[in-house]
Amino acid sequence: MTQATSSKERTLCMIHTVPGLIAVLEPLLARDVPGWAHFNIVDESLLKNTIRDGAPSHATMRRLLGHVASAVEAGAEAILVTCSSLGAATEMVRPFFAETLVRIDEGMALAAVTGYRRIGVLATLHSTLEPTTALIESTARTRGAADRVIHSKVCEGAFAKLTRGDTDGHDRMVSDAIADLADSVEVVLLAQASMARAWERYGDAAGSCPVLTSPELGMVHLGRVLNG
């Protein structure tokens, strides 16, 4: 657990499965969520086990519940789960706590359904595609936008390249997949925060089709939820 708190501020806990996301999200947190101190909990096994099992298992859900409970006991008034693959687990945990619990991809889903009808979702993991698609569908229903059409696609092999350290290969594959999907939709959503770098490197891949990523939109949404 890494910590950066002040007694004068309210406290947020971010729960990560990818340690590298801390450096990505902390500057956005400082910009978009003023007045909140924070600390981080990192558990890479939550994602590894979800990939192995194809979805969050009961054991993974219990582990996440334990992390949220630990965060609350440590003083967190709000918790951000930064792994999109844990979407179903996060929804399972939510009713057990009065504290605010937010998913990193909520802001991206909201931006998609309020601005576009034909929505493309791109992931490099099957375990992420289903919960992200389900979140978009539920957000659309809540917003009275049930006519949204979702096109989902997995960029097969890209995540394996990333785990082997081939970031260039991963980013090129994601860029090519963005270009393919952009031909049939009005907006492309990148289901994993780790995919955002590919868009930053190859930003012209989608042509005029907008591409939404979860870190930026997730933090803007978090700021609105916590600070009004």
mmCIF file of the C-alpha atoms, coordinates in Angstrom:
data_MODEL
# 
_entry.id   MODEL 
# 
loop_
_atom_site.group_PDB 
_atom_site.id 
_atom_site.type_symbol 
_atom_site.label_atom_id 
_atom_site.label_alt_id 
_atom_site.label_comp_id 
_atom_site.label_asym_id 
_atom_site.label_entity_id 
_atom_site.label_seq_id 
_atom_site.pdbx_PDB_ins_code 
_atom_site.Cartn_x 
_atom_site.Cartn_y 
_atom_site.Cartn_z 
_atom_site.occupancy 
_atom_site.B_iso_or_equiv 
_atom_site.pdbx_formal_charge 
_atom_site.auth_seq_id 
_atom_site.auth_comp_id 
_atom_site.auth_asym_id 
_atom_site.auth_atom_id 
_atom_site.pdbx_PDB_model_num 
ATOM 1   C CA . MET A 1 1   ? 0.000   0.000   0.000   1.00 0.00 ? 1   MET A CA 1 
ATOM 2   C CA . THR A 1 2   ? 1.449   3.368   -1.007  1.00 0.00 ? 2   THR A CA 1 
ATOM 3   C CA . GLN A 1 3   ? 0.184   6.492   0.673   1.00 0.00 ? 3   GLN A CA 1 
ATOM 4   C CA . ALA A 1 4   ? -0.079  10.242  0.034   1.00 0.00 ? 4   ALA A CA 1 
ATOM 5   C CA . THR A 1 5   ? -2.527  11.813  2.476   1.00 0.00 ? 5   THR A CA 1 
ATOM 6   C CA . SER A 1 6   ? -3.189  14.991  4.428   1.00 0.00 ? 6   SER A CA 1 
ATOM 7   C CA . SER A 1 7   ? -5.329  15.226  7.562   1.00 0.00 ? 7   SER A CA 1 
ATOM 8   C CA . LYS A 1 8   ? -7.113  18.305  6.156   1.00 0.00 ? 8   LYS A CA 1 
ATOM 9   C CA . GLU A 1 9   ? -8.429  16.490  3.105   1.00 0.00 ? 9   GLU A CA 1 
ATOM 10  C CA . ARG A 1 10  ? -10.985 13.782  2.501   1.00 0.00 ? 10  ARG A CA 1 
ATOM 11  C CA . THR A 1 11  ? -9.463  10.479  1.472   1.00 0.00 ? 11  THR A CA 1 
ATOM 12  C CA . LEU A 1 12  ? -9.772  8.347   -1.649  1.00 0.00 ? 12  LEU A CA 1 
ATOM 13  C CA . CYS A 1 13  ? -8.331  4.876   -2.146  1.00 0.00 ? 13  CYS A CA 1 
ATOM 14  C CA . MET A 1 14  ? -7.452  3.649   -5.634  1.00 0.00 ? 14  MET A CA 1 
ATOM 15  C CA . ILE A 1 15  ? -7.364  -0.138  -6.055  1.00 0.00 ? 15  ILE A CA 1 
ATOM 16  C CA . HIS A 1 16  ? -5.107  -1.229  -8.931  1.00 0.00 ? 16  HIS A CA 1 
ATOM 17  C CA . THR A 1 17  ? -4.182  -4.479  -10.629 1.00 0.00 ? 17  THR A CA 1 
ATOM 18  C CA . VAL A 1 18  ? -1.475  -2.835  -12.780 1.00 0.00 ? 18  VAL A CA 1 
ATOM 19  C CA . PRO A 1 19  ? 1.184   -0.935  -10.782 1.00 0.00 ? 19  PRO A CA 1 
ATOM 20  C CA . GLY A 1 20  ? 2.077   1.283   -13.733 1.00 0.00 ? 20  GLY A CA 1 
ATOM 21  C CA . LEU A 1 21  ? -1.347  2.930   -13.656 1.00 0.00 ? 21  LEU A CA 1 
ATOM 22  C CA . ILE A 1 22  ? -0.473  4.805   -10.481 1.00 0.00 ? 22  ILE A CA 1 
ATOM 23  C CA . ALA A 1 23  ? 1.874   7.127   -12.373 1.00 0.00 ? 23  ALA A CA 1 
ATOM 24  C CA . VAL A 1 24  ? -0.782  7.656   -15.054 1.00 0.00 ? 24  VAL A CA 1 
ATOM 25  C CA . LEU A 1 25  ? -3.686  8.384   -12.720 1.00 0.00 ? 25  LEU A CA 1 
ATOM 26  C CA . GLU A 1 26  ? -2.114  10.434  -9.940  1.00 0.00 ? 26  GLU A CA 1 
ATOM 27  C CA . PRO A 1 27  ? -1.540  13.580  -12.076 1.00 0.00 ? 27  PRO A CA 1 
ATOM 28  C CA . LEU A 1 28  ? -5.127  13.321  -13.364 1.00 0.00 ? 28  LEU A CA 1 
ATOM 29  C CA . LEU A 1 29  ? -6.363  12.913  -9.800  1.00 0.00 ? 29  LEU A CA 1 
ATOM 30  C CA . ALA A 1 30  ? -4.557  16.076  -8.729  1.00 0.00 ? 30  ALA A CA 1 
ATOM 31  C CA . ARG A 1 31  ? -6.066  17.980  -11.655 1.00 0.00 ? 31  ARG A CA 1 
ATOM 32  C CA . ASP A 1 32  ? -9.632  16.655  -11.667 1.00 0.00 ? 32  ASP A CA 1 
ATOM 33  C CA . VAL A 1 33  ? -10.352 15.715  -8.039  1.00 0.00 ? 33  VAL A CA 1 
ATOM 34  C CA . PRO A 1 34  ? -9.118  18.607  -5.886  1.00 0.00 ? 34  PRO A CA 1 
ATOM 35  C CA . GLY A 1 35  ? -9.496  18.453  -2.134  1.00 0.00 ? 35  GLY A CA 1 
ATOM 36  C CA . TRP A 1 36  ? -8.949  14.712  -1.855  1.00 0.00 ? 36  TRP A CA 1 
ATOM 37  C CA . ALA A 1 37  ? -5.892  12.972  -0.474  1.00 0.00 ? 37  ALA A CA 1 
ATOM 38  C CA . HIS A 1 38  ? -5.343  9.403   -1.605  1.00 0.00 ? 38  HIS A CA 1 
ATOM 39  C CA . PHE A 1 39  ? -3.593  6.119   -1.082  1.00 0.00 ? 39  PHE A CA 1 
ATOM 40  C CA . ASN A 1 40  ? -3.157  3.111   -3.368  1.00 0.00 ? 40  ASN A CA 1 
ATOM 41  C CA . ILE A 1 41  ? -3.722  -0.613  -2.963  1.00 0.00 ? 41  ILE A CA 1 
ATOM 42  C CA . VAL A 1 42  ? -2.106  -2.825  -5.621  1.00 0.00 ? 42  VAL A CA 1 
ATOM 43  C CA . ASP A 1 43  ? -2.965  -6.491  -6.175  1.00 0.00 ? 43  ASP A CA 1 
ATOM 44  C CA . GLU A 1 44  ? -1.820  -7.854  -9.534  1.00 0.00 ? 44  GLU A CA 1 
ATOM 45  C CA . SER A 1 45  ? -3.248  -11.294 -8.774  1.00 0.00 ? 45  SER A CA 1 
ATOM 46  C CA . LEU A 1 46  ? -6.811  -9.988  -9.113  1.00 0.00 ? 46  LEU A CA 1 
ATOM 47  C CA . LEU A 1 47  ? -6.284  -9.435  -12.842 1.00 0.00 ? 47  LEU A CA 1 
ATOM 48  C CA . LYS A 1 48  ? -4.085  -12.486 -13.375 1.00 0.00 ? 48  LYS A CA 1 
ATOM 49  C CA . ASN A 1 49  ? -6.691  -14.761 -11.822 1.00 0.00 ? 49  ASN A CA 1 
ATOM 50  C CA . THR A 1 50  ? -9.519  -13.090 -13.742 1.00 0.00 ? 50  THR A CA 1 
ATOM 51  C CA . ILE A 1 51  ? -7.672  -13.659 -17.017 1.00 0.00 ? 51  ILE A CA 1 
ATOM 52  C CA . ARG A 1 52  ? -7.076  -17.282 -16.035 1.00 0.00 ? 52  ARG A CA 1 
ATOM 53  C CA . ASP A 1 53  ? -10.722 -17.849 -15.047 1.00 0.00 ? 53  ASP A CA 1 
ATOM 54  C CA . GLY A 1 54  ? -12.270 -15.789 -17.851 1.00 0.00 ? 54  GLY A CA 1 
ATOM 55  C CA . ALA A 1 55  ? -14.238 -13.651 -15.368 1.00 0.00 ? 55  ALA A CA 1 
ATOM 56  C CA . PRO A 1 56  ? -13.938 -12.672 -11.702 1.00 0.00 ? 56  PRO A CA 1 
ATOM 57  C CA . SER A 1 57  ? -14.334 -15.840 -9.632  1.00 0.00 ? 57  SER A CA 1 
ATOM 58  C CA . HIS A 1 58  ? -15.993 -15.936 -6.223  1.00 0.00 ? 58  HIS A CA 1 
ATOM 59  C CA . ALA A 1 59  ? -12.521 -15.968 -4.688  1.00 0.00 ? 59  ALA A CA 1 
ATOM 60  C CA . THR A 1 60  ? -11.521 -12.855 -6.649  1.00 0.00 ? 60  THR A CA 1 
ATOM 61  C CA . MET A 1 61  ? -14.726 -11.113 -5.610  1.00 0.00 ? 61  MET A CA 1 
ATOM 62  C CA . ARG A 1 62  ? -14.001 -11.926 -1.970  1.00 0.00 ? 62  ARG A CA 1 
ATOM 63  C CA . ARG A 1 63  ? -10.470 -10.596 -2.361  1.00 0.00 ? 63  ARG A CA 1 
ATOM 64  C CA . LEU A 1 64  ? -11.737 -7.335  -3.835  1.00 0.00 ? 64  LEU A CA 1 
ATOM 65  C CA . LEU A 1 65  ? -14.303 -7.023  -1.049  1.00 0.00 ? 65  LEU A CA 1 
ATOM 66  C CA . GLY A 1 66  ? -11.472 -7.469  1.437   1.00 0.00 ? 66  GLY A CA 1 
ATOM 67  C CA . HIS A 1 67  ? -9.425  -4.718  -0.196  1.00 0.00 ? 67  HIS A CA 1 
ATOM 68  C CA . VAL A 1 68  ? -12.383 -2.333  -0.144  1.00 0.00 ? 68  VAL A CA 1 
ATOM 69  C CA . ALA A 1 69  ? -12.994 -3.157  3.519   1.00 0.00 ? 69  ALA A CA 1 
ATOM 70  C CA . SER A 1 70  ? -9.318  -2.520  4.286   1.00 0.00 ? 70  SER A CA 1 
ATOM 71  C CA . ALA A 1 71  ? -9.496  0.809   2.461   1.00 0.00 ? 71  ALA A CA 1 
ATOM 72  C CA . VAL A 1 72  ? -12.521 1.874   4.487   1.00 0.00 ? 72  VAL A CA 1 
ATOM 73  C CA . GLU A 1 73  ? -10.855 0.803   7.731   1.00 0.00 ? 73  GLU A CA 1 
ATOM 74  C CA . ALA A 1 74  ? -7.818  2.887   6.727   1.00 0.00 ? 74  ALA A CA 1 
ATOM 75  C CA . GLY A 1 75  ? -10.011 5.970   6.401   1.00 0.00 ? 75  GLY A CA 1 
ATOM 76  C CA . ALA A 1 76  ? -11.106 6.043   2.761   1.00 0.00 ? 76  ALA A CA 1 
ATOM 77  C CA . GLU A 1 77  ? -14.432 7.764   2.133   1.00 0.00 ? 77  GLU A CA 1 
ATOM 78  C CA . ALA A 1 78  ? -14.392 6.801   -1.545  1.00 0.00 ? 78  ALA A CA 1 
ATOM 79  C CA . ILE A 1 79  ? -12.820 3.965   -3.537  1.00 0.00 ? 79  ILE A CA 1 
ATOM 80  C CA . LEU A 1 80  ? -11.879 3.898   -7.223  1.00 0.00 ? 80  LEU A CA 1 
ATOM 81  C CA . VAL A 1 81  ? -11.384 0.476   -8.847  1.00 0.00 ? 81  VAL A CA 1 
ATOM 82  C CA . THR A 1 82  ? -9.037  1.080   -11.770 1.00 0.00 ? 82  THR A CA 1 
ATOM 83  C CA . CYS A 1 83  ? -9.280  -2.345  -13.455 1.00 0.00 ? 83  CYS A CA 1 
ATOM 84  C CA . SER A 1 84  ? -12.114 -2.691  -15.976 1.00 0.00 ? 84  SER A CA 1 
ATOM 85  C CA . SER A 1 85  ? -11.921 -6.491  -15.835 1.00 0.00 ? 85  SER A CA 1 
ATOM 86  C CA . LEU A 1 86  ? -13.202 -6.286  -12.251 1.00 0.00 ? 86  LEU A CA 1 
ATOM 87  C CA . GLY A 1 87  ? -16.461 -4.625  -13.278 1.00 0.00 ? 87  GLY A CA 1 
ATOM 88  C CA . ALA A 1 88  ? -18.722 -7.494  -12.200 1.00 0.00 ? 88  ALA A CA 1 
ATOM 89  C CA . ALA A 1 89  ? -16.793 -7.909  -8.957  1.00 0.00 ? 89  ALA A CA 1 
ATOM 90  C CA . THR A 1 90  ? -17.109 -4.197  -8.219  1.00 0.00 ? 90  THR A CA 1 
ATOM 91  C CA . GLU A 1 91  ? -20.876 -4.328  -8.701  1.00 0.00 ? 91  GLU A CA 1 
ATOM 92  C CA . MET A 1 92  ? -21.045 -7.314  -6.359  1.00 0.00 ? 92  MET A CA 1 
ATOM 93  C CA . VAL A 1 93  ? -19.076 -5.456  -3.683  1.00 0.00 ? 93  VAL A CA 1 
ATOM 94  C CA . ARG A 1 94  ? -20.953 -2.147  -3.971  1.00 0.00 ? 94  ARG A CA 1 
ATOM 95  C CA . PRO A 1 95  ? -24.018 -2.981  -1.782  1.00 0.00 ? 95  PRO A CA 1 
ATOM 96  C CA . PHE A 1 96  ? -21.839 -3.893  1.194   1.00 0.00 ? 96  PHE A CA 1 
ATOM 97  C CA . PHE A 1 97  ? -20.471 -0.372  1.705   1.00 0.00 ? 97  PHE A CA 1 
ATOM 98  C CA . ALA A 1 98  ? -21.964 3.055   2.321   1.00 0.00 ? 98  ALA A CA 1 
ATOM 99  C CA . GLU A 1 99  ? -18.818 4.697   0.959   1.00 0.00 ? 99  GLU A CA 1 
ATOM 100 C CA . THR A 1 100 ? -18.718 5.855   -2.665  1.00 0.00 ? 100 THR A CA 1 
ATOM 101 C CA . LEU A 1 101 ? -17.406 3.126   -4.987  1.00 0.00 ? 101 LEU A CA 1 
ATOM 102 C CA . VAL A 1 102 ? -16.547 4.119   -8.568  1.00 0.00 ? 102 VAL A CA 1 
ATOM 103 C CA . ARG A 1 103 ? -15.328 2.151   -11.594 1.00 0.00 ? 103 ARG A CA 1 
ATOM 104 C CA . ILE A 1 104 ? -12.653 3.747   -13.792 1.00 0.00 ? 104 ILE A CA 1 
ATOM 105 C CA . ASP A 1 105 ? -14.719 3.188   -16.958 1.00 0.00 ? 105 ASP A CA 1 
ATOM 106 C CA . GLU A 1 106 ? -17.949 4.816   -15.742 1.00 0.00 ? 106 GLU A CA 1 
ATOM 107 C CA . GLY A 1 107 ? -17.055 8.214   -17.195 1.00 0.00 ? 107 GLY A CA 1 
ATOM 108 C CA . MET A 1 108 ? -16.163 6.734   -20.572 1.00 0.00 ? 108 MET A CA 1 
ATOM 109 C CA . ALA A 1 109 ? -19.421 4.771   -20.745 1.00 0.00 ? 109 ALA A CA 1 
ATOM 110 C CA . LEU A 1 110 ? -21.433 7.865   -19.838 1.00 0.00 ? 110 LEU A CA 1 
ATOM 111 C CA . ALA A 1 111 ? -19.703 9.977   -22.488 1.00 0.00 ? 111 ALA A CA 1 
ATOM 112 C CA . ALA A 1 112 ? -20.364 7.313   -25.108 1.00 0.00 ? 112 ALA A CA 1 
ATOM 113 C CA . VAL A 1 113 ? -24.088 6.811   -24.521 1.00 0.00 ? 113 VAL A CA 1 
ATOM 114 C CA . THR A 1 114 ? -24.869 10.515  -24.175 1.00 0.00 ? 114 THR A CA 1 
ATOM 115 C CA . GLY A 1 115 ? -23.049 11.498  -27.346 1.00 0.00 ? 115 GLY A CA 1 
ATOM 116 C CA . TYR A 1 116 ? -23.258 8.624   -29.826 1.00 0.00 ? 116 TYR A CA 1 
ATOM 117 C CA . ARG A 1 117 ? -25.594 5.899   -31.092 1.00 0.00 ? 117 ARG A CA 1 
ATOM 118 C CA . ARG A 1 118 ? -23.231 3.412   -32.792 1.00 0.00 ? 118 ARG A CA 1 
ATOM 119 C CA . ILE A 1 119 ? -20.554 2.615   -30.223 1.00 0.00 ? 119 ILE A CA 1 
ATOM 120 C CA . GLY A 1 120 ? -17.464 0.480   -30.752 1.00 0.00 ? 120 GLY A CA 1 
ATOM 121 C CA . VAL A 1 121 ? -15.714 -1.224  -27.833 1.00 0.00 ? 121 VAL A CA 1 
ATOM 122 C CA . LEU A 1 122 ? -12.172 -2.515  -28.267 1.00 0.00 ? 122 LEU A CA 1 
ATOM 123 C CA . ALA A 1 123 ? -10.324 -4.663  -25.716 1.00 0.00 ? 123 ALA A CA 1 
ATOM 124 C CA . THR A 1 124 ? -7.210  -6.800  -25.670 1.00 0.00 ? 124 THR A CA 1 
ATOM 125 C CA . LEU A 1 125 ? -8.743  -9.200  -23.123 1.00 0.00 ? 125 LEU A CA 1 
ATOM 126 C CA . HIS A 1 126 ? -12.015 -11.116 -23.301 1.00 0.00 ? 126 HIS A CA 1 
ATOM 127 C CA . SER A 1 127 ? -12.302 -10.679 -19.530 1.00 0.00 ? 127 SER A CA 1 
ATOM 128 C CA . THR A 1 128 ? -12.539 -6.904  -20.024 1.00 0.00 ? 128 THR A CA 1 
ATOM 129 C CA . LEU A 1 129 ? -14.806 -6.794  -23.064 1.00 0.00 ? 129 LEU A CA 1 
ATOM 130 C CA . GLU A 1 130 ? -17.889 -8.288  -21.373 1.00 0.00 ? 130 GLU A CA 1 
ATOM 131 C CA . PRO A 1 131 ? -17.999 -6.051  -18.264 1.00 0.00 ? 131 PRO A CA 1 
ATOM 132 C CA . THR A 1 132 ? -17.290 -2.912  -20.296 1.00 0.00 ? 132 THR A CA 1 
ATOM 133 C CA . THR A 1 133 ? -20.026 -3.756  -22.793 1.00 0.00 ? 133 THR A CA 1 
ATOM 134 C CA . ALA A 1 134 ? -22.417 -4.549  -19.939 1.00 0.00 ? 134 ALA A CA 1 
ATOM 135 C CA . LEU A 1 135 ? -21.618 -1.200  -18.304 1.00 0.00 ? 135 LEU A CA 1 
ATOM 136 C CA . ILE A 1 136 ? -22.385 0.675   -21.524 1.00 0.00 ? 136 ILE A CA 1 
ATOM 137 C CA . GLU A 1 137 ? -25.681 -1.198  -21.895 1.00 0.00 ? 137 GLU A CA 1 
ATOM 138 C CA . SER A 1 138 ? -26.745 -0.491  -18.307 1.00 0.00 ? 138 SER A CA 1 
ATOM 139 C CA . THR A 1 139 ? -25.704 3.158   -18.598 1.00 0.00 ? 139 THR A CA 1 
ATOM 140 C CA . ALA A 1 140 ? -27.728 3.468   -21.811 1.00 0.00 ? 140 ALA A CA 1 
ATOM 141 C CA . ARG A 1 141 ? -30.817 2.013   -20.123 1.00 0.00 ? 141 ARG A CA 1 
ATOM 142 C CA . THR A 1 142 ? -30.431 4.351   -17.152 1.00 0.00 ? 142 THR A CA 1 
ATOM 143 C CA . ARG A 1 143 ? -30.112 7.345   -19.474 1.00 0.00 ? 143 ARG A CA 1 
ATOM 144 C CA . GLY A 1 144 ? -33.088 6.367   -21.621 1.00 0.00 ? 144 GLY A CA 1 
ATOM 145 C CA . ALA A 1 145 ? -30.833 5.555   -24.558 1.00 0.00 ? 145 ALA A CA 1 
ATOM 146 C CA . ALA A 1 146 ? -31.682 1.901   -25.096 1.00 0.00 ? 146 ALA A CA 1 
ATOM 147 C CA . ASP A 1 147 ? -31.385 2.282   -28.884 1.00 0.00 ? 147 ASP A CA 1 
ATOM 148 C CA . ARG A 1 148 ? -27.579 2.374   -28.704 1.00 0.00 ? 148 ARG A CA 1 
ATOM 149 C CA . VAL A 1 149 ? -25.883 -0.210  -30.934 1.00 0.00 ? 149 VAL A CA 1 
ATOM 150 C CA . ILE A 1 150 ? -22.658 -1.677  -29.570 1.00 0.00 ? 150 ILE A CA 1 
ATOM 151 C CA . HIS A 1 151 ? -19.987 -3.316  -31.716 1.00 0.00 ? 151 HIS A CA 1 
ATOM 152 C CA . SER A 1 152 ? -17.432 -5.192  -29.592 1.00 0.00 ? 152 SER A CA 1 
ATOM 153 C CA . LYS A 1 153 ? -14.054 -6.526  -30.673 1.00 0.00 ? 153 LYS A CA 1 
ATOM 154 C CA . VAL A 1 154 ? -11.075 -8.201  -29.010 1.00 0.00 ? 154 VAL A CA 1 
ATOM 155 C CA . CYS A 1 155 ? -7.640  -7.382  -30.379 1.00 0.00 ? 155 CYS A CA 1 
ATOM 156 C CA . GLU A 1 156 ? -6.324  -10.933 -30.200 1.00 0.00 ? 156 GLU A CA 1 
ATOM 157 C CA . GLY A 1 157 ? -2.659  -11.317 -29.322 1.00 0.00 ? 157 GLY A CA 1 
ATOM 158 C CA . ALA A 1 158 ? -2.014  -7.718  -28.305 1.00 0.00 ? 158 ALA A CA 1 
ATOM 159 C CA . PHE A 1 159 ? -2.086  -8.351  -24.558 1.00 0.00 ? 159 PHE A CA 1 
ATOM 160 C CA . ALA A 1 160 ? 0.347   -11.250 -24.937 1.00 0.00 ? 160 ALA A CA 1 
ATOM 161 C CA . LYS A 1 161 ? 2.779   -8.896  -26.665 1.00 0.00 ? 161 LYS A CA 1 
ATOM 162 C CA . LEU A 1 162 ? 2.392   -6.408  -23.827 1.00 0.00 ? 162 LEU A CA 1 
ATOM 163 C CA . THR A 1 163 ? 3.123   -9.019  -21.162 1.00 0.00 ? 163 THR A CA 1 
ATOM 164 C CA . ARG A 1 164 ? 6.271   -10.029 -23.074 1.00 0.00 ? 164 ARG A CA 1 
ATOM 165 C CA . GLY A 1 165 ? 7.440   -6.418  -23.053 1.00 0.00 ? 165 GLY A CA 1 
ATOM 166 C CA . ASP A 1 166 ? 6.731   -5.784  -26.738 1.00 0.00 ? 166 ASP A CA 1 
ATOM 167 C CA . THR A 1 167 ? 4.943   -2.470  -26.246 1.00 0.00 ? 167 THR A CA 1 
ATOM 168 C CA . ASP A 1 168 ? 5.556   -1.392  -29.840 1.00 0.00 ? 168 ASP A CA 1 
ATOM 169 C CA . GLY A 1 169 ? 3.921   -4.551  -31.167 1.00 0.00 ? 169 GLY A CA 1 
ATOM 170 C CA . HIS A 1 170 ? 1.003   -4.139  -28.768 1.00 0.00 ? 170 HIS A CA 1 
ATOM 171 C CA . ASP A 1 171 ? 0.476   -0.508  -29.732 1.00 0.00 ? 171 ASP A CA 1 
ATOM 172 C CA . ARG A 1 172 ? 0.585   -1.228  -33.468 1.00 0.00 ? 172 ARG A CA 1 
ATOM 173 C CA . MET A 1 173 ? -1.962  -4.032  -33.127 1.00 0.00 ? 173 MET A CA 1 
ATOM 174 C CA . VAL A 1 174 ? -4.284  -1.825  -31.085 1.00 0.00 ? 174 VAL A CA 1 
ATOM 175 C CA . SER A 1 175 ? -3.881  1.002   -33.588 1.00 0.00 ? 175 SER A CA 1 
ATOM 176 C CA . ASP A 1 176 ? -4.795  -1.291  -36.495 1.00 0.00 ? 176 ASP A CA 1 
ATOM 177 C CA . ALA A 1 177 ? -7.826  -2.601  -34.590 1.00 0.00 ? 177 ALA A CA 1 
ATOM 178 C CA . ILE A 1 178 ? -8.980  0.955   -33.844 1.00 0.00 ? 178 ILE A CA 1 
ATOM 179 C CA . ALA A 1 179 ? -8.801  1.770   -37.548 1.00 0.00 ? 179 ALA A CA 1 
ATOM 180 C CA . ASP A 1 180 ? -10.829 -1.330  -38.476 1.00 0.00 ? 180 ASP A CA 1 
ATOM 181 C CA . LEU A 1 181 ? -13.526 -0.680  -35.877 1.00 0.00 ? 181 LEU A CA 1 
ATOM 182 C CA . ALA A 1 182 ? -13.762 3.043   -36.649 1.00 0.00 ? 182 ALA A CA 1 
ATOM 183 C CA . ASP A 1 183 ? -15.119 2.275   -40.114 1.00 0.00 ? 183 ASP A CA 1 
ATOM 184 C CA . SER A 1 184 ? -18.421 0.958   -38.711 1.00 0.00 ? 184 SER A CA 1 
ATOM 185 C CA . VAL A 1 185 ? -19.107 3.097   -35.608 1.00 0.00 ? 185 VAL A CA 1 
ATOM 186 C CA . GLU A 1 186 ? -19.401 6.720   -34.492 1.00 0.00 ? 186 GLU A CA 1 
ATOM 187 C CA . VAL A 1 187 ? -17.020 6.403   -31.545 1.00 0.00 ? 187 VAL A CA 1 
ATOM 188 C CA . VAL A 1 188 ? -14.452 3.860   -30.319 1.00 0.00 ? 188 VAL A CA 1 
ATOM 189 C CA . LEU A 1 189 ? -13.985 3.085   -26.619 1.00 0.00 ? 189 LEU A CA 1 
ATOM 190 C CA . LEU A 1 190 ? -10.726 1.532   -25.428 1.00 0.00 ? 190 LEU A CA 1 
ATOM 191 C CA . ALA A 1 191 ? -11.789 -0.851  -22.683 1.00 0.00 ? 191 ALA A CA 1 
ATOM 192 C CA . GLN A 1 192 ? -8.444  -0.962  -20.850 1.00 0.00 ? 192 GLN A CA 1 
ATOM 193 C CA . ALA A 1 193 ? -6.390  1.914   -19.525 1.00 0.00 ? 193 ALA A CA 1 
ATOM 194 C CA . SER A 1 194 ? -3.260  0.180   -20.845 1.00 0.00 ? 194 SER A CA 1 
ATOM 195 C CA . MET A 1 195 ? -4.531  0.755   -24.397 1.00 0.00 ? 195 MET A CA 1 
ATOM 196 C CA . ALA A 1 196 ? -4.534  4.544   -24.064 1.00 0.00 ? 196 ALA A CA 1 
ATOM 197 C CA . ARG A 1 197 ? -0.822  4.770   -24.870 1.00 0.00 ? 197 ARG A CA 1 
ATOM 198 C CA . ALA A 1 198 ? -1.416  3.206   -28.286 1.00 0.00 ? 198 ALA A CA 1 
ATOM 199 C CA . TRP A 1 199 ? -3.943  5.903   -29.078 1.00 0.00 ? 199 TRP A CA 1 
ATOM 200 C CA . GLU A 1 200 ? -1.516  8.589   -27.943 1.00 0.00 ? 200 GLU A CA 1 
ATOM 201 C CA . ARG A 1 201 ? 1.165   7.185   -30.261 1.00 0.00 ? 201 ARG A CA 1 
ATOM 202 C CA . TYR A 1 202 ? -1.048  6.516   -33.276 1.00 0.00 ? 202 TYR A CA 1 
ATOM 203 C CA . GLY A 1 203 ? -3.747  9.141   -32.873 1.00 0.00 ? 203 GLY A CA 1 
ATOM 204 C CA . ASP A 1 204 ? -4.548  9.328   -36.581 1.00 0.00 ? 204 ASP A CA 1 
ATOM 205 C CA . ALA A 1 205 ? -5.538  5.657   -36.823 1.00 0.00 ? 205 ALA A CA 1 
ATOM 206 C CA . ALA A 1 206 ? -9.260  6.329   -36.429 1.00 0.00 ? 206 ALA A CA 1 
ATOM 207 C CA . GLY A 1 207 ? -9.425  9.209   -38.874 1.00 0.00 ? 207 GLY A CA 1 
ATOM 208 C CA . SER A 1 208 ? -12.289 11.495  -37.852 1.00 0.00 ? 208 SER A CA 1 
ATOM 209 C CA . CYS A 1 209 ? -13.854 8.916   -35.497 1.00 0.00 ? 209 CYS A CA 1 
ATOM 210 C CA . PRO A 1 210 ? -13.476 9.964   -31.827 1.00 0.00 ? 210 PRO A CA 1 
ATOM 211 C CA . VAL A 1 211 ? -11.645 7.578   -29.494 1.00 0.00 ? 211 VAL A CA 1 
ATOM 212 C CA . LEU A 1 212 ? -12.453 7.573   -25.763 1.00 0.00 ? 212 LEU A CA 1 
ATOM 213 C CA . THR A 1 213 ? -10.132 6.297   -23.033 1.00 0.00 ? 213 THR A CA 1 
ATOM 214 C CA . SER A 1 214 ? -10.896 5.540   -19.401 1.00 0.00 ? 214 SER A CA 1 
ATOM 215 C CA . PRO A 1 215 ? -8.114  7.348   -17.470 1.00 0.00 ? 215 PRO A CA 1 
ATOM 216 C CA . GLU A 1 216 ? -9.004  10.897  -18.545 1.00 0.00 ? 216 GLU A CA 1 
ATOM 217 C CA . LEU A 1 217 ? -12.781 10.488  -18.595 1.00 0.00 ? 217 LEU A CA 1 
ATOM 218 C CA . GLY A 1 218 ? -12.738 8.321   -15.487 1.00 0.00 ? 218 GLY A CA 1 
ATOM 219 C CA . MET A 1 219 ? -11.033 10.993  -13.421 1.00 0.00 ? 219 MET A CA 1 
ATOM 220 C CA . VAL A 1 220 ? -13.273 13.774  -14.709 1.00 0.00 ? 220 VAL A CA 1 
ATOM 221 C CA . HIS A 1 221 ? -16.285 11.647  -13.757 1.00 0.00 ? 221 HIS A CA 1 
ATOM 222 C CA . LEU A 1 222 ? -14.789 10.857  -10.352 1.00 0.00 ? 222 LEU A CA 1 
ATOM 223 C CA . GLY A 1 223 ? -14.330 14.561  -9.676  1.00 0.00 ? 223 GLY A CA 1 
ATOM 224 C CA . ARG A 1 224 ? -17.975 15.227  -10.497 1.00 0.00 ? 224 ARG A CA 1 
ATOM 225 C CA . VAL A 1 225 ? -19.150 12.371  -8.287  1.00 0.00 ? 225 VAL A CA 1 
ATOM 226 C CA . LEU A 1 226 ? -17.037 13.394  -5.307  1.00 0.00 ? 226 LEU A CA 1 
ATOM 227 C CA . ASN A 1 227 ? -17.128 17.178  -5.580  1.00 0.00 ? 227 ASN A CA 1 
ATOM 228 C CA . GLY A 1 228 ? -20.430 17.800  -7.365  1.00 0.00 ? 228 GLY A CA 1 
# 
